[in-house]
CSV table of C-alpha atoms in Angstrom, one decimal:
chain,number,residue,atom,x,y,z
A,1,UNK,CA,-27.4,56.0,-28.7
A,2,UNK,CA,-30.6,57.7,-29.9
A,3,UNK,CA,-31.6,56.0,-33.1
A,4,UNK,CA,-34.3,57.0,-35.7
A,5,UNK,CA,-35.5,54.1,-37.9
A,6,UNK,CA,-37.6,54.9,-41.0
A,7,UNK,CA,-39.3,52.2,-43.0
A,8,UNK,CA,-42.8,52.1,-44.5
A,9,UNK,CA,-43.3,48.6,-43.4
A,10,UNK,CA,-44.4,48.4,-39.7
A,11,UNK,CA,-43.2,44.8,-39.4
A,12,UNK,CA,-39.7,45.9,-40.3
A,13,UNK,CA,-39.9,48.7,-37.7
A,14,UNK,CA,-40.9,46.3,-35.0
A,15,UNK,CA,-38.2,43.9,-36.0
A,16,UNK,CA,-35.6,46.6,-35.9
A,17,UNK,CA,-36.8,47.9,-32.5
A,18,UNK,CA,-36.6,44.4,-31.0
A,19,UNK,CA,-33.3,43.4,-32.5
A,20,UNK,CA,-31.7,46.7,-31.5
A,21,UNK,CA,-33.1,46.3,-27.9
A,22,UNK,CA,-31.6,42.9,-27.7
A,23,UNK,CA,-28.1,44.4,-28.3
A,24,UNK,CA,-28.7,47.1,-25.8
A,25,UNK,CA,-30.1,49.9,-27.8
A,26,UNK,CA,-33.4,50.9,-26.4
A,27,UNK,CA,-33.7,54.6,-27.4
A,28,UNK,CA,-35.2,53.8,-30.8
A,29,UNK,CA,-37.8,56.0,-32.4
A,30,UNK,CA,-39.6,54.8,-35.5
A,31,UNK,CA,-41.3,56.6,-38.5
A,32,UNK,CA,-43.3,55.0,-41.3
A,33,UNK,CA,-42.5,57.7,-43.8
A,34,UNK,CA,-40.0,60.4,-44.7
A,35,UNK,CA,-42.7,63.0,-43.9
A,36,UNK,CA,-43.1,61.5,-40.4
A,37,UNK,CA,-39.4,61.5,-40.0
A,38,UNK,CA,-39.2,65.2,-40.8
A,39,UNK,CA,-41.9,65.9,-38.2
A,40,UNK,CA,-39.9,64.0,-35.5
A,41,UNK,CA,-36.6,65.8,-36.5
A,42,UNK,CA,-38.3,69.1,-36.2
A,43,UNK,CA,-40.0,68.3,-32.9
A,44,UNK,CA,-37.2,66.5,-31.1
A,45,UNK,CA,-35.0,68.8,-29.0
A,46,UNK,CA,-32.4,66.1,-28.4
A,47,UNK,CA,-30.7,65.3,-31.6
A,48,UNK,CA,-30.5,61.6,-32.9
A,49,UNK,CA,-27.1,59.9,-33.0
A,50,UNK,CA,-27.8,57.5,-35.7
A,51,UNK,CA,-30.3,56.8,-38.5
A,52,UNK,CA,-31.6,53.6,-40.2
A,53,UNK,CA,-33.4,54.5,-43.5
A,54,UNK,CA,-35.2,52.1,-45.9
A,55,UNK,CA,-34.2,52.9,-49.4
A,56,UNK,CA,-37.5,52.0,-51.1
A,57,UNK,CA,-40.3,54.0,-49.7
A,58,UNK,CA,-43.2,55.7,-51.5
A,59,UNK,CA,-43.2,59.4,-52.2
A,60,UNK,CA,-39.9,60.5,-50.6
A,61,UNK,CA,-37.5,57.5,-50.7
A,62,UNK,CA,-34.7,56.8,-48.3
A,63,UNK,CA,-32.0,58.3,-50.6
A,64,UNK,CA,-33.8,61.6,-50.8
A,65,UNK,CA,-34.4,61.5,-47.0
A,66,UNK,CA,-30.6,60.7,-46.5
A,67,UNK,CA,-29.8,63.9,-48.6
A,68,UNK,CA,-32.2,66.0,-46.5
A,69,UNK,CA,-30.8,64.7,-43.2
A,70,UNK,CA,-27.2,65.4,-44.3
A,71,UNK,CA,-28.1,69.0,-45.2
A,72,UNK,CA,-28.9,69.6,-41.5
A,73,UNK,CA,-25.8,71.0,-39.8
A,74,UNK,CA,-26.3,68.8,-36.7
A,75,UNK,CA,-26.4,65.6,-38.7
A,76,UNK,CA,-23.5,66.2,-41.1
A,77,UNK,CA,-21.4,63.5,-39.4
A,78,UNK,CA,-24.1,61.2,-37.9
A,79,UNK,CA,-24.0,57.6,-39.1
A,80,UNK,CA,-26.7,56.9,-41.7
A,81,UNK,CA,-27.3,53.2,-42.4
A,82,UNK,CA,-29.4,52.5,-45.4
A,83,UNK,CA,-31.7,49.4,-45.3
A,84,UNK,CA,-32.1,47.7,-48.6
A,85,UNK,CA,-33.6,44.5,-50.0
A,86,UNK,CA,-32.3,45.5,-53.4
A,87,UNK,CA,-29.2,43.9,-54.8
A,88,UNK,CA,-29.0,46.6,-57.6
A,89,UNK,CA,-25.7,48.4,-57.2
A,90,UNK,CA,-27.1,51.6,-58.6
A,91,UNK,CA,-29.3,52.2,-55.6
A,92,UNK,CA,-26.4,51.6,-53.2
A,93,UNK,CA,-24.1,53.9,-55.2
A,94,UNK,CA,-26.9,56.6,-55.0
A,95,UNK,CA,-27.2,56.1,-51.3
A,96,UNK,CA,-23.5,56.6,-50.7
A,97,UNK,CA,-23.4,59.6,-52.9
A,98,UNK,CA,-26.3,61.0,-50.9
A,99,UNK,CA,-24.2,60.7,-47.7
A,100,UNK,CA,-24.9,57.2,-46.4
A,101,UNK,CA,-22.3,55.8,-44.1
A,102,UNK,CA,-23.1,52.1,-44.5
A,103,UNK,CA,-25.9,49.7,-45.4
A,104,UNK,CA,-27.7,46.6,-44.1
A,105,UNK,CA,-29.6,44.2,-46.2
A,106,UNK,CA,-33.1,42.7,-45.7
A,107,UNK,CA,-33.9,40.0,-44.6
A,108,UNK,CA,-31.8,40.9,-41.6
A,109,UNK,CA,-28.9,38.8,-40.4
A,110,UNK,CA,-28.9,39.6,-36.8
A,111,UNK,CA,-25.2,39.1,-36.3
A,112,UNK,CA,-24.4,41.3,-39.3
A,113,UNK,CA,-26.9,44.0,-38.2
A,114,UNK,CA,-25.3,44.0,-34.7
A,115,UNK,CA,-21.9,44.4,-36.2
A,116,UNK,CA,-23.0,47.3,-38.4
A,117,UNK,CA,-24.6,49.0,-35.4
A,118,UNK,CA,-21.5,48.6,-33.4
A,119,UNK,CA,-19.5,50.3,-36.1
A,120,UNK,CA,-21.9,53.1,-36.1
A,121,UNK,CA,-21.6,53.4,-32.4
A,122,UNK,CA,-17.9,53.7,-32.6
A,123,UNK,CA,-18.4,56.5,-35.2
A,124,UNK,CA,-20.7,58.3,-32.7
A,125,UNK,CA,-18.2,58.0,-29.9
A,126,UNK,CA,-15.3,59.1,-32.2
A,127,UNK,CA,-17.4,62.1,-33.2
A,128,UNK,CA,-18.2,63.0,-29.6
A,129,UNK,CA,-14.5,62.9,-28.8
A,130,UNK,CA,-13.6,65.2,-31.8
A,131,UNK,CA,-16.2,67.7,-30.9
A,132,UNK,CA,-14.9,67.8,-27.3
A,133,UNK,CA,-11.4,68.3,-28.7
A,134,UNK,CA,-12.5,71.1,-31.0
A,135,UNK,CA,-14.3,72.9,-28.2
A,136,UNK,CA,-11.1,72.5,-26.0
A,137,UNK,CA,-8.9,74.0,-28.7
A,138,UNK,CA,-11.4,76.9,-29.3
A,139,UNK,CA,-11.6,77.6,-25.6
A,140,UNK,CA,-7.8,77.8,-25.3
A,141,UNK,CA,-7.3,79.6,-28.6
A,142,UNK,CA,-3.5,79.9,-29.3
A,143,UNK,CA,-2.0,83.0,-30.8
A,144,UNK,CA,-0.3,80.7,-33.3
A,145,UNK,CA,-3.1,80.1,-35.8
A,146,UNK,CA,-1.5,77.0,-37.5
A,147,UNK,CA,-2.5,74.8,-34.5
A,148,UNK,CA,-5.2,72.5,-35.6
A,149,UNK,CA,-7.7,70.2,-33.7
A,150,UNK,CA,-6.6,67.3,-35.9
A,151,UNK,CA,-3.4,65.6,-37.3
A,152,UNK,CA,-2.2,65.3,-40.9
A,153,UNK,CA,-3.0,61.6,-40.9
A,154,UNK,CA,-6.7,62.3,-39.9
A,155,UNK,CA,-9.3,61.4,-42.6
A,156,UNK,CA,-11.0,64.8,-42.6
A,157,UNK,CA,-14.6,64.8,-43.6
A,158,UNK,CA,-15.4,66.9,-46.7
A,159,UNK,CA,-18.8,68.5,-46.9
A,160,UNK,CA,-20.9,69.7,-49.8
A,161,UNK,CA,-18.9,68.2,-52.7
A,162,UNK,CA,-21.0,65.8,-54.7
A,163,UNK,CA,-19.5,62.3,-54.9
A,164,UNK,CA,-17.1,62.9,-52.0
A,165,UNK,CA,-17.9,60.7,-49.0
A,166,UNK,CA,-16.2,59.9,-45.6
A,167,UNK,CA,-13.4,57.3,-45.8
A,168,UNK,CA,-15.1,54.9,-43.5
A,169,UNK,CA,-18.2,55.1,-45.8
A,170,UNK,CA,-15.9,54.3,-48.8
A,171,UNK,CA,-14.5,51.3,-46.9
A,172,UNK,CA,-18.0,50.1,-46.0
A,173,UNK,CA,-19.1,50.5,-49.7
A,174,UNK,CA,-16.4,48.4,-51.2
A,175,UNK,CA,-16.1,45.9,-48.5
A,176,UNK,CA,-19.8,45.0,-48.6
A,177,UNK,CA,-20.3,44.9,-52.3
A,178,UNK,CA,-20.1,41.4,-53.8
A,179,UNK,CA,-17.3,40.4,-56.1
A,180,UNK,CA,-19.8,40.6,-59.0
A,181,UNK,CA,-20.9,44.2,-58.1
A,182,UNK,CA,-17.3,45.4,-58.2
A,183,UNK,CA,-16.7,43.9,-61.7
A,184,UNK,CA,-14.9,46.4,-63.8
A,185,UNK,CA,-14.4,48.9,-61.0
A,186,UNK,CA,-11.0,50.3,-60.1
A,187,UNK,CA,-9.5,52.4,-57.4
A,188,UNK,CA,-7.0,55.2,-58.0
A,189,UNK,CA,-5.3,57.6,-55.5
A,190,UNK,CA,-4.1,61.0,-55.8
A,191,UNK,CA,-1.5,62.6,-53.4
A,192,UNK,CA,-0.6,66.2,-52.6
A,193,UNK,CA,3.2,66.2,-52.5
A,194,UNK,CA,5.0,68.0,-49.8
A,195,UNK,CA,1.8,68.0,-47.8
A,196,UNK,CA,3.6,68.1,-44.4
A,197,UNK,CA,5.1,71.5,-45.3
A,198,UNK,CA,1.8,72.8,-46.3
A,199,UNK,CA,0.1,71.4,-43.3
A,200,UNK,CA,2.6,73.0,-40.9
A,201,UNK,CA,2.3,76.5,-42.6
A,202,UNK,CA,-1.5,76.4,-43.0
A,203,UNK,CA,-4.2,77.3,-40.6
A,204,UNK,CA,-7.0,74.8,-40.0
A,205,UNK,CA,-9.2,76.7,-42.3
A,206,UNK,CA,-6.6,77.0,-45.0
A,207,UNK,CA,-5.9,73.3,-45.0
A,208,UNK,CA,-9.5,72.3,-45.0
A,209,UNK,CA,-10.1,74.7,-48.0
A,210,UNK,CA,-7.2,73.0,-49.8
A,211,UNK,CA,-8.5,69.5,-49.2
A,212,UNK,CA,-12.0,70.5,-50.3
A,213,UNK,CA,-10.8,72.3,-53.4
A,214,UNK,CA,-8.6,69.4,-54.5
A,215,UNK,CA,-11.5,67.0,-54.0
A,216,UNK,CA,-13.8,69.2,-56.0
A,217,UNK,CA,-11.2,69.3,-58.9
A,218,UNK,CA,-11.0,65.5,-58.8
A,219,UNK,CA,-14.8,65.1,-58.9
A,220,UNK,CA,-15.0,67.5,-61.9
A,221,UNK,CA,-12.4,65.3,-63.7
A,222,UNK,CA,-14.3,62.1,-63.0
A,223,UNK,CA,-17.7,63.6,-63.8
A,224,UNK,CA,-18.1,61.4,-67.0
A,225,UNK,CA,-17.9,58.2,-65.0
A,226,UNK,CA,-19.6,56.6,-61.9
A,227,UNK,CA,-17.3,57.4,-59.0
A,228,UNK,CA,-16.9,57.9,-55.3
A,229,UNK,CA,-14.1,60.0,-53.9
A,230,UNK,CA,-12.8,60.1,-50.3
A,231,UNK,CA,-10.0,61.8,-48.3
A,232,UNK,CA,-7.8,59.2,-46.8
A,233,UNK,CA,-5.7,61.6,-44.7
A,234,UNK,CA,-2.0,62.6,-45.2
A,235,UNK,CA,-2.9,64.6,-48.3
A,236,UNK,CA,-4.2,61.5,-50.2
A,237,UNK,CA,-7.5,61.0,-52.0
A,238,UNK,CA,-8.9,57.7,-53.0
A,239,UNK,CA,-11.4,57.3,-55.8
A,240,UNK,CA,-13.4,54.2,-56.8
A,241,UNK,CA,-14.6,54.6,-60.3
A,242,UNK,CA,-17.0,53.2,-62.7
A,243,UNK,CA,-17.7,49.7,-63.9
A,244,UNK,CA,-16.6,48.9,-67.4
A,245,UNK,CA,-14.2,51.7,-67.6
A,246,UNK,CA,-10.9,50.0,-68.0
A,247,UNK,CA,-8.6,53.1,-68.2
A,248,UNK,CA,-9.2,56.7,-67.3
A,249,UNK,CA,-8.5,58.9,-70.2
A,250,UNK,CA,-5.0,60.3,-70.5
A,251,UNK,CA,-6.4,63.8,-70.7
A,252,UNK,CA,-7.7,63.4,-67.1
A,253,UNK,CA,-4.3,64.2,-65.7
A,254,UNK,CA,-3.9,67.4,-67.6
A,255,UNK,CA,-7.5,68.3,-67.0
A,256,UNK,CA,-7.1,68.0,-63.2
A,257,UNK,CA,-3.9,70.2,-63.3
A,258,UNK,CA,-5.8,72.8,-65.3
A,259,UNK,CA,-8.7,72.8,-62.9
A,260,UNK,CA,-6.5,73.2,-59.8
A,261,UNK,CA,-4.4,75.9,-61.5
A,262,UNK,CA,-7.5,77.8,-62.3
A,263,UNK,CA,-8.5,77.7,-58.6
A,264,UNK,CA,-5.5,79.8,-57.7
A,265,UNK,CA,-5.1,78.4,-54.3
A,266,UNK,CA,-3.4,80.4,-51.5
A,267,UNK,CA,-3.1,80.7,-47.8
A,268,UNK,CA,-5.3,83.3,-45.9
A,269,UNK,CA,-2.4,85.7,-45.9
A,270,UNK,CA,-2.3,85.7,-49.7
A,271,UNK,CA,0.8,83.5,-50.2
A,272,UNK,CA,0.2,81.0,-53.0
A,273,UNK,CA,0.1,77.4,-52.0
A,274,UNK,CA,2.8,75.7,-54.1
A,275,UNK,CA,2.2,72.0,-54.6
A,276,UNK,CA,2.2,69.1,-57.0
A,277,UNK,CA,-0.4,66.4,-57.4
A,278,UNK,CA,0.8,62.8,-57.9
A,279,UNK,CA,-1.5,60.1,-59.3
A,280,UNK,CA,-0.9,56.6,-58.3
A,281,UNK,CA,-1.5,53.4,-60.3
A,282,UNK,CA,-5.1,52.4,-61.0
A,283,UNK,CA,-5.9,49.0,-59.2
A,284,UNK,CA,-8.8,46.9,-60.4
A,285,UNK,CA,-11.2,45.7,-57.9
A,286,UNK,CA,-12.5,42.7,-59.9
A,287,UNK,CA,-12.5,39.4,-58.1
A,288,UNK,CA,-11.8,41.0,-54.8
A,289,UNK,CA,-14.0,41.2,-51.8
A,290,UNK,CA,-14.0,41.8,-48.0
A,291,UNK,CA,-10.5,42.2,-46.7
A,292,UNK,CA,-8.7,42.0,-50.0
A,293,UNK,CA,-10.7,45.0,-51.4
A,294,UNK,CA,-9.6,47.1,-48.3
A,295,UNK,CA,-6.1,46.1,-49.1
A,296,UNK,CA,-6.6,47.4,-52.7
A,297,UNK,CA,-7.4,50.8,-51.2
A,298,UNK,CA,-4.3,50.8,-49.1
A,299,UNK,CA,-2.3,49.6,-52.1
A,300,UNK,CA,-3.7,52.5,-54.2
A,301,UNK,CA,-2.8,55.0,-51.5
A,302,UNK,CA,0.7,53.6,-51.3
A,303,UNK,CA,1.3,53.9,-55.1
A,304,UNK,CA,0.3,57.5,-55.0
A,305,UNK,CA,2.3,58.3,-51.9
A,306,UNK,CA,5.4,56.3,-53.0
A,307,UNK,CA,5.2,57.8,-56.5
A,308,UNK,CA,5.7,61.1,-54.8
A,309,UNK,CA,8.8,59.9,-53.2
A,310,UNK,CA,10.1,58.6,-56.5
A,311,UNK,CA,9.4,61.9,-58.1
A,312,UNK,CA,11.3,63.9,-55.5
A,313,UNK,CA,14.3,61.6,-56.0
A,314,UNK,CA,14.2,61.6,-59.8
A,315,UNK,CA,12.2,64.5,-61.1
A,316,UNK,CA,12.9,63.7,-64.7
A,317,UNK,CA,11.1,60.5,-64.6
A,318,UNK,CA,8.1,62.0,-62.9
A,319,UNK,CA,4.6,61.4,-64.2
A,320,UNK,CA,3.1,63.9,-66.5
A,321,UNK,CA,0.6,64.5,-63.8
A,322,UNK,CA,3.2,66.2,-61.5
A,323,UNK,CA,2.3,69.8,-62.1
A,324,UNK,CA,3.2,72.9,-60.1
A,325,UNK,CA,0.1,74.6,-58.9
A,326,UNK,CA,0.0,78.1,-57.7
A,327,UNK,CA,-2.9,80.2,-56.5
A,328,UNK,CA,-5.1,81.2,-53.6
A,329,UNK,CA,-8.0,79.8,-51.6
A,330,UNK,CA,-10.6,81.4,-49.5
B,1,UNK,CA,-25.9,38.6,-26.6
B,2,UNK,CA,-26.8,37.0,-23.3
B,3,UNK,CA,-29.0,33.9,-23.2
B,4,UNK,CA,-31.7,35.9,-21.4
B,5,UNK,CA,-31.6,38.7,-24.1
B,6,UNK,CA,-31.8,35.9,-26.7
B,7,UNK,CA,-34.9,34.4,-25.1
B,8,UNK,CA,-36.6,37.7,-24.8
B,9,UNK,CA,-35.8,38.4,-28.5
B,10,UNK,CA,-37.2,35.0,-29.6
B,11,UNK,CA,-40.4,35.7,-27.7
B,12,UNK,CA,-40.7,39.1,-29.3
B,13,UNK,CA,-40.0,37.6,-32.7
B,14,UNK,CA,-42.9,35.2,-32.3
B,15,UNK,CA,-45.3,38.1,-31.6
B,16,UNK,CA,-44.0,39.9,-34.6
B,17,UNK,CA,-44.4,36.7,-36.7
B,18,UNK,CA,-48.0,36.4,-35.7
B,19,UNK,CA,-48.6,40.0,-36.8
B,20,UNK,CA,-46.8,39.4,-40.1
B,21,UNK,CA,-49.1,36.3,-40.7
B,22,UNK,CA,-52.2,38.5,-40.0
B,23,UNK,CA,-50.9,41.2,-42.4
B,24,UNK,CA,-50.0,38.6,-45.0
B,25,UNK,CA,-53.7,37.8,-45.3
B,26,UNK,CA,-54.5,41.4,-46.1
B,27,UNK,CA,-51.6,41.5,-48.5
B,28,UNK,CA,-52.8,38.3,-50.2
B,29,UNK,CA,-56.2,39.9,-50.8
B,30,UNK,CA,-54.5,42.9,-52.3
B,31,UNK,CA,-52.3,40.7,-54.5
B,32,UNK,CA,-55.2,38.7,-55.8
B,33,UNK,CA,-57.1,41.8,-56.8
B,34,UNK,CA,-53.9,43.1,-58.5
B,35,UNK,CA,-53.6,39.7,-60.3
B,36,UNK,CA,-57.0,40.3,-61.9
B,37,UNK,CA,-55.9,43.8,-62.9
B,38,UNK,CA,-52.8,42.3,-64.7
B,39,UNK,CA,-55.2,40.6,-67.1
B,40,UNK,CA,-56.3,44.0,-68.3
B,41,UNK,CA,-54.1,45.8,-70.7
B,42,UNK,CA,-54.8,49.3,-69.4
B,43,UNK,CA,-54.2,48.5,-65.7
B,44,UNK,CA,-51.4,46.0,-66.3
B,45,UNK,CA,-48.3,48.3,-65.8
B,46,UNK,CA,-49.6,49.9,-62.5
B,47,UNK,CA,-50.8,46.5,-61.2
B,48,UNK,CA,-47.4,44.9,-61.9
B,49,UNK,CA,-45.6,47.8,-60.1
B,50,UNK,CA,-47.9,47.5,-57.1
B,51,UNK,CA,-47.4,43.7,-57.0
B,52,UNK,CA,-43.6,44.3,-57.2
B,53,UNK,CA,-43.9,46.7,-54.2
B,54,UNK,CA,-45.8,44.2,-52.0
B,55,UNK,CA,-43.5,41.4,-52.9
B,56,UNK,CA,-40.6,43.5,-52.0
B,57,UNK,CA,-42.1,44.2,-48.6
B,58,UNK,CA,-42.8,40.5,-48.0
B,59,UNK,CA,-39.3,39.6,-49.0
B,60,UNK,CA,-37.9,42.0,-46.5
B,61,UNK,CA,-39.6,40.6,-43.4
B,62,UNK,CA,-40.4,37.0,-44.3
B,63,UNK,CA,-36.7,35.9,-44.3
B,64,UNK,CA,-35.9,37.6,-40.9
B,65,UNK,CA,-39.0,35.8,-39.4
B,66,UNK,CA,-37.8,32.4,-40.5
B,67,UNK,CA,-40.4,32.1,-43.4
B,68,UNK,CA,-37.6,31.6,-45.9
B,69,UNK,CA,-39.6,30.0,-48.7
B,70,UNK,CA,-42.1,32.8,-48.9
B,71,UNK,CA,-39.2,35.3,-48.8
B,72,UNK,CA,-37.5,33.6,-51.7
B,73,UNK,CA,-40.7,33.4,-53.8
B,74,UNK,CA,-41.3,37.1,-53.1
B,75,UNK,CA,-37.8,37.9,-54.2
B,76,UNK,CA,-38.2,35.9,-57.4
B,77,UNK,CA,-41.5,37.7,-58.1
B,78,UNK,CA,-40.0,41.1,-57.5
B,79,UNK,CA,-37.0,40.3,-59.8
B,80,UNK,CA,-39.2,38.9,-62.6
B,81,UNK,CA,-41.5,41.9,-62.6
B,82,UNK,CA,-38.5,44.3,-62.7
B,83,UNK,CA,-37.1,42.4,-65.6
B,84,UNK,CA,-40.4,42.2,-67.4
B,85,UNK,CA,-41.1,46.0,-67.0
B,86,UNK,CA,-37.5,46.9,-68.1
B,87,UNK,CA,-38.7,45.7,-71.7
B,88,UNK,CA,-35.1,44.5,-72.4
B,89,UNK,CA,-34.6,41.8,-75.1
B,90,UNK,CA,-33.8,39.2,-72.4
B,91,UNK,CA,-36.9,40.0,-70.3
B,92,UNK,CA,-39.4,37.3,-69.4
B,93,UNK,CA,-42.6,37.1,-71.4
B,94,UNK,CA,-45.9,38.2,-69.8
B,95,UNK,CA,-46.9,34.5,-69.6
B,96,UNK,CA,-43.8,33.7,-67.6
B,97,UNK,CA,-44.2,36.7,-65.4
B,98,UNK,CA,-47.8,35.7,-64.6
B,99,UNK,CA,-46.7,32.2,-63.9
B,100,UNK,CA,-44.2,33.4,-61.3
B,101,UNK,CA,-46.8,35.6,-59.6
B,102,UNK,CA,-49.3,32.7,-59.5
B,103,UNK,CA,-46.7,30.4,-57.9
B,104,UNK,CA,-45.9,33.1,-55.3
B,105,UNK,CA,-49.6,33.6,-54.6
B,106,UNK,CA,-50.4,29.9,-54.3
B,107,UNK,CA,-47.4,29.1,-52.0
B,108,UNK,CA,-47.9,32.2,-49.9
B,109,UNK,CA,-51.6,31.4,-49.4
B,110,UNK,CA,-50.7,27.9,-48.4
B,111,UNK,CA,-47.8,28.9,-46.1
B,112,UNK,CA,-49.9,31.6,-44.5
B,113,UNK,CA,-52.8,29.3,-43.7
B,114,UNK,CA,-50.5,26.6,-42.3
B,115,UNK,CA,-48.6,29.2,-40.3
B,116,UNK,CA,-51.9,30.6,-39.0
B,117,UNK,CA,-53.1,27.1,-37.9
B,118,UNK,CA,-49.8,26.4,-36.3
B,119,UNK,CA,-49.9,29.7,-34.3
B,120,UNK,CA,-53.5,29.0,-33.3
B,121,UNK,CA,-52.8,25.5,-32.1
B,122,UNK,CA,-49.5,26.5,-30.3
């Protein structure tokens, strides 16, 4: 795995190089500033697989560098691990919003650093596999355009929507934050009902547009609070939202319906996409950490997905949030 | 990690530790200069920010290299300066902030010199 480490402290760069070498990663390039990193990125013909970026650097900091790397098409999915000695949650939130996949803290715990690198390595392998699959599908392009290089359950990445991050990054974010940092935060899921039908009838492009548009609508609604949104697969979105905000405003539900309605989503052939959005129950993350916080994400998803089932069985008791949406994409 | 890899890593960490101690000497010179600047009203804010920045760097590497005490003092210094500069009601006074910086400087100078002599005699 080709790794680029960026830190303005040469001691940290040497430490990283040696620690990474000790766990079998010898292809490590270092840069002492964001400017030097840009030079390397321009000059190197073989792309890097993974990045380690210090958050606090003079001039261009690690968060700005992360945003810049993510804007390069070849690095949209590359794991970016932020390095921080800062316990301030605001920096960590900003880093994830900028597209970070995970973070490691200074001083380094070698076992922990090794574990985070192994997670990144698995992501790189999974990405290589997906790319290969995509190439295979394109090479044997079927006449039926609804065939997709992924499954409904896949946690599709969503690009270019502020505040929307990969699901694995969301898991890393909540599982690494301390109990105190999560104080007052909650998790809430939204589910596209009847998503199996839509998935079967949509082309890959149509389905990806739908997921992106819905995520954009969710971020517009959550704009007033601190939040991170992720697509969890199976037509479900998970949002972790702001500290101190006990309840989302009631108007959020109608606001989201209105935004989605105004998008007039439809398939490429012009048929409107008919669907409802179901909101699950908000689950507070306070006093949770590690595994139990991951369970909270699953629980939130389950309330949204099961809520949908309840609605289909008993439409009169449905949440106000269940709204028919018609329209077109693309 | 295999035992051989662990041994190699330990050897490399010793080399980096020696470099860190040498660098710490330069950083101490800079910190002492900044400490003087903190006494001057006009220079204070900038000098505190730079002190915070250097303390932040020391905190990052000292702990990994087994110099826990220096790392903790650096972290406390960084945190105190951040709170002081925030200007919030609960922030420490200038006197308290200077006291924390002085403790950090004294202990770091002592630890640095003892670490240096240890590395020379080793």
